[in-house]
Tab-separated table of C-alpha atoms in Angstrom:
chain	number	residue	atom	x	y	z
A	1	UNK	CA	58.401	36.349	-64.596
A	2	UNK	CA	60.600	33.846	-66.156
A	3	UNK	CA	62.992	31.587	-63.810
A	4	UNK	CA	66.106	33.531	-65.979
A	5	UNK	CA	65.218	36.752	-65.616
A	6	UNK	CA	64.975	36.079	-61.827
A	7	UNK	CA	67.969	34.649	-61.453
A	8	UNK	CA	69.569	37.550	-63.760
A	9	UNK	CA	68.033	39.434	-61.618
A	10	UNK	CA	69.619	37.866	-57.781
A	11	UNK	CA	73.255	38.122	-59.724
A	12	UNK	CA	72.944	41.602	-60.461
A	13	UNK	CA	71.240	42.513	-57.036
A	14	UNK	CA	74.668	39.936	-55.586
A	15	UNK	CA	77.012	41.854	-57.590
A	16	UNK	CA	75.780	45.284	-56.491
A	17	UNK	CA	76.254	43.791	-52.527
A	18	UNK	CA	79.998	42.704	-53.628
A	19	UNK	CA	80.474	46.173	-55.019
A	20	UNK	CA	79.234	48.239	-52.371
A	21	UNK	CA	81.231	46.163	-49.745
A	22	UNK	CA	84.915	46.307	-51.922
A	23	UNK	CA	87.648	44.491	-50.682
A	24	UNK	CA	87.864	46.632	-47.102
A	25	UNK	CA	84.216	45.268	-46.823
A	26	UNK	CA	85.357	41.402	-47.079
A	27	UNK	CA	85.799	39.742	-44.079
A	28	UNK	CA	89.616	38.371	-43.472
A	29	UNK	CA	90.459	35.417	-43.330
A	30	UNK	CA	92.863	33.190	-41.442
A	31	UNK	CA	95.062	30.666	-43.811
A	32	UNK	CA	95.661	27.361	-43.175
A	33	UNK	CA	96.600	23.703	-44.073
A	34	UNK	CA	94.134	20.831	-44.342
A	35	UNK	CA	94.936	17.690	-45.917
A	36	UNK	CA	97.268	19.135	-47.563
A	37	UNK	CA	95.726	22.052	-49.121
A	38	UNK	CA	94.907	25.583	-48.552
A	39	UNK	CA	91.877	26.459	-46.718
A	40	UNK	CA	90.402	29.906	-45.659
A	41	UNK	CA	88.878	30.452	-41.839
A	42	UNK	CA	86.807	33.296	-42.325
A	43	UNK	CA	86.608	36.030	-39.496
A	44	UNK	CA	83.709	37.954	-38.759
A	45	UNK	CA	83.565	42.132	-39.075
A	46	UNK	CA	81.485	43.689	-35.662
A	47	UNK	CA	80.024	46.168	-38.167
A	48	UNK	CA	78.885	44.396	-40.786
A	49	UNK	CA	75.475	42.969	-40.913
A	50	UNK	CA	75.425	39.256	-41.440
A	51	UNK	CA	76.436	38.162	-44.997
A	52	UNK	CA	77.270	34.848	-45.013
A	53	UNK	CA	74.207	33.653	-46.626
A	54	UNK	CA	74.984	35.432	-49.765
A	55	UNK	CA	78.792	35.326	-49.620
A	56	UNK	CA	77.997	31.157	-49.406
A	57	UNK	CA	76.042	31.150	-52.199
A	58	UNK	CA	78.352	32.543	-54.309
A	59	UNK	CA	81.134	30.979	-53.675
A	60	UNK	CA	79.189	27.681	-54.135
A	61	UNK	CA	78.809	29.081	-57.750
A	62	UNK	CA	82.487	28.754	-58.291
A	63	UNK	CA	82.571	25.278	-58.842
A	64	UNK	CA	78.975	25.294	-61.098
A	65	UNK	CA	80.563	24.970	-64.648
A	66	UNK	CA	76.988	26.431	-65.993
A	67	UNK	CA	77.777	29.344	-63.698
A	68	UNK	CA	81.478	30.129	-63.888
A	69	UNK	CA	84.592	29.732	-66.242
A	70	UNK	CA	87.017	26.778	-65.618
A	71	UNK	CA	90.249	29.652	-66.446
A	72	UNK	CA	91.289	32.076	-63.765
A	73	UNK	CA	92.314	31.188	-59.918
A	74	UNK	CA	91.318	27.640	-58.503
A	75	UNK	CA	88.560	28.662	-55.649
A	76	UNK	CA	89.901	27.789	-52.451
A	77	UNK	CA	87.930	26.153	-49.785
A	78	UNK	CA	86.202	28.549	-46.741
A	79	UNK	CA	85.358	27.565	-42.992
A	80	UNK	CA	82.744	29.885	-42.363
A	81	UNK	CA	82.505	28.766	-38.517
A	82	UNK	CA	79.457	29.453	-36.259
A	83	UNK	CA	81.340	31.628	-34.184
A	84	UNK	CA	84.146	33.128	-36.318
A	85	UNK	CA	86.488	35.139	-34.516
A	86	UNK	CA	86.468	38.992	-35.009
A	87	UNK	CA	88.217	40.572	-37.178
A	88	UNK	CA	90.985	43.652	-36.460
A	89	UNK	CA	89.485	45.760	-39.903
A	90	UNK	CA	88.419	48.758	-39.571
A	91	UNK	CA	84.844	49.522	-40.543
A	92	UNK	CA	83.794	50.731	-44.171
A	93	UNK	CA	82.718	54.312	-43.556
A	94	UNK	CA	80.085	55.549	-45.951
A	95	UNK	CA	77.892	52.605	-46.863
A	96	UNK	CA	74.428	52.207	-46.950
A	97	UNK	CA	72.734	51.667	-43.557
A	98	UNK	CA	71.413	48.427	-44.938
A	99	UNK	CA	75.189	47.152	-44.652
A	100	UNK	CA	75.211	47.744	-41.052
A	101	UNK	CA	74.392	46.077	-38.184
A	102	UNK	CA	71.714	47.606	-36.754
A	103	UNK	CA	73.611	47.442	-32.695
A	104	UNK	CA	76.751	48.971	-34.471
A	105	UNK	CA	74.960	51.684	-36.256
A	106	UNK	CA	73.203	52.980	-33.459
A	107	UNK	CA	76.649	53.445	-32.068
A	108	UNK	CA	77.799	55.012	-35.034
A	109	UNK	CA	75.167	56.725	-36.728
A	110	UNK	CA	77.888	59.056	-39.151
A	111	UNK	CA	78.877	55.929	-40.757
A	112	UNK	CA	76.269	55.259	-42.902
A	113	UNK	CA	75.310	57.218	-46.488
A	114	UNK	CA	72.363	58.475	-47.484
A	115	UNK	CA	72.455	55.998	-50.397
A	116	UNK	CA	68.962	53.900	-49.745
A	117	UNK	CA	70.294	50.068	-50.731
A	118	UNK	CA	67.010	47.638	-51.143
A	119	UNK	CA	68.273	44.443	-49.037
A	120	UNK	CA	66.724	41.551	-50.886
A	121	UNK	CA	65.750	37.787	-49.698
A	122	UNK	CA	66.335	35.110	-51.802
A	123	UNK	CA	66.258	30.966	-51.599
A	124	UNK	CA	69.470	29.162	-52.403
A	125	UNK	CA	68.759	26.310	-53.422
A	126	UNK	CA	71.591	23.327	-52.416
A	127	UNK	CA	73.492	25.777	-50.251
């Protein structure tokens, strides 16, 4: 398969994670000042399986001008810290189990849809 239609492929499968999690699936975010400018400290959600990985990738992509479009809202630097502190959201009812965190699930086992949700692994290159 061709290196395109991969990577066509990881967006679409990206953009189907960002639309299943919405903006009540995000994690919040703490603002602050750092040399001057804006930065984001990212907070963790207890329920929501881990990610950062693809979240990072992404927002690495901003600042790719083959990737993304130089009009629309400068991206904003994020501390994604090794221990982020938790965030006071309440979970996302009704998402595939594969959006879950296993421990949390167990927990909370009316949560979840029925949807089946194919959690993919991917390299990211320079990430």
């Amino acid at each position: 398969m061709a290196r395109g239609t991969k990577d066509k492929e990881v967006w679409q499968w990206l953009s189907d994670v960002v639309d299943h999690l919405g903006n009540d699936g995000m994690s919040s975010e703490d603002s602050e000042e750092e040399d001057m400018q804006t930065v984001f400290r990212v907070r963790s959600l207890p329920w929501r399986r881990d990610v950062d990985k693809e979240l990072r990738f992404i927002d690495s992509k901003r600042k790719d001008p083959a990737v993304s479009s130089p009009r629309g809202a400068k991206p904003v630097k994020r501390i994604r810290p090794s221990n982020p502190l938790p965030s006071s959201r309440q979970p996302v009812h009704g998402l595939p189990a594969a959006f879950y965190k296993p421990q949390w699930l167990e927990m909370n086992p009316m949560a979840a849809s029925n949807e089946v949700f194919n959690w993919s692994q991917f390299i990211a290159q320079g990430v």
